């Protein structure tokens, strides 16, 4: 019943928050719920390892967790927990300054667990149709979160997000149906429907209709690729990330983009098993490279902190897709490691951006000026550390994962791809550090009073960075084993 | 291999599918908002009829569930809800597309031809009717065009819904029995909730912008 419980905990929290009155109780419920999901996620992690390559299944294989799903469950639970811890101070401060109403705050505490439930269902569902429906649930709940402030710009961002996301999801559904049709044509149908479970399709992969699978992957790539923010379908991404409340931006960027990549990966594994060629791999590589190349110039010329962070997410999602596309043992392992480290870093960046927004009431680099180290020392310190981490400086983990991908790329013969990756990483590195050096250390104009923030709140914001440092220095053998299993699944090894 | 569909039922399904396409073309040229919503209801009714024919001919009870869900959701509930929304936000009836009527008719015609070309290699895989897959792709492409061509937020929602009708038609055409019931129900509820979320957004956009013209949503750049 482990998988069912993982899904039920956030769902129940979301439903309870519809009814409980006091805000403190809603906050406590959210935090307790996500602590629960994290504990269950760790339990699932051990259960999957104990199975030694086989998957944990429930409800007649309706729910299924292999190493890849278990890894994603861990990411979802960590980011959701960080979000719910940070949200407490964020929304209290919004309420006192009158930016958000009590009703909107309740909306947040109901929708965030719903969003998390949707993401958990995406990674735990075995049936590809159910996975599609779950992706749609995440899109719908996050759209309302993006529109939470009801400003003109946030409504615009939400509308773009829902229209592009809706379009993408219709295309993904089309692709999903093609994949199902590919499973029907060899058996000739018959009165009983074949199972639409991913594991079933993978087992019969050589018999799937190759034409339909080819077509299915294109549709799914464009569809879920929109949700993952791959260029050129990324245009909703900077808008939604910059207009959403900062806790939601953290969830969108930290984990929801990777959930869409996960959905893409399931189809990639299926397509490769059916066709036996590098078709889907090369497409992932191409779209990933394009996203990385596009992100660089936009970061260099960006004027808004959260939009810059959004483009940095675009770059990281691109890197993950490229690394999977290169398909060497090291690069795929590096991609999974990168997902994890990025999930620990990006939320902290969005949290600090949220603090800055509440203090300065703007995120525009020129209007803030600089001098954050003087006005908001604690936030500035965390922002500086997280920015160093996200641009790939040692001793933070992203340096290790990027290096792993690059070494894997060079040694597996993808020299040109690796050179391009290295170049874009350097461009983004310069862009992020240039912008943030000005923001943190530069001369400030019209400096507002110093921020007051308690040590507890700093802890609640910054603990993922501590975890990042810990897991960079010491990656437990069991985690490594899980990621090796997951990368084996992605590379189609038995 | 189950028994091939009888000639009559196959022709009947082809007829209904082509009627769906005709309704789509009417949508492209129709200027009144409420008529647009009713045309969408009619198109969904045709989809429900196709599902019913499939269910009766093949004796597949779960396709009948799909037909009933489509009837309740997309023929009755969503059009009613959208019309109520239109009344509540008191918007003008005229649609004001970007491209004028004859030109949009021509574009839709070209897109339909294109989808027949695209669907050609796959006609052997169709299990029901003839050219139903081509019609489904045509619905998808023209729906996409409708979405670009409309200014009002609510008409974009309708375009998205017609695209979804196209996808459901493809599901029936390619697989005979549609998808497993749990998937169909999941898709159904997602679509209904999606339209309600969109409705909430339309309502809020109307309140903040005093308009539903999405071309005014142009503040965020880069």
PDB file of C-alpha atoms in Angstrom, chain A residues 64 74 87 170 198 252 292 403 408 436 459 472 491:
ATOM      1  CA  UNK A  64       4.294   1.065 -10.584  1.00  0.00           C
ATOM      2  CA  UNK A  74      12.344  11.960  -3.824  1.00  0.00           C
ATOM      3  CA  UNK A  87       5.642  29.717   2.115  1.00  0.00           C
ATOM      4  CA  UNK A 170      -3.692  18.062 -26.775  1.00  0.00           C
ATOM      5  CA  UNK A 198       4.002   1.241 -19.965  1.00  0.00           C
ATOM      6  CA  UNK A 252       7.509  24.947 -11.241  1.00  0.00           C
ATOM      7  CA  UNK A 292      20.774  25.615 -24.102  1.00  0.00           C
ATOM      8  CA  UNK A 403      31.609  17.694 -15.216  1.00  0.00           C
ATOM      9  CA  UNK A 408      30.913  11.330 -20.521  1.00  0.00           C
ATOM     10  CA  UNK A 436      24.236  39.060  -9.504  1.00  0.00           C
ATOM     11  CA  UNK A 459      17.195  27.947   8.051  1.00  0.00           C
ATOM     12  CA  UNK A 472      28.046  16.684  -2.988  1.00  0.00           C
ATOM     13  CA  UNK A 491      19.390   3.498 -21.631  1.00  0.00           C
TER      14      UNK A 491
END
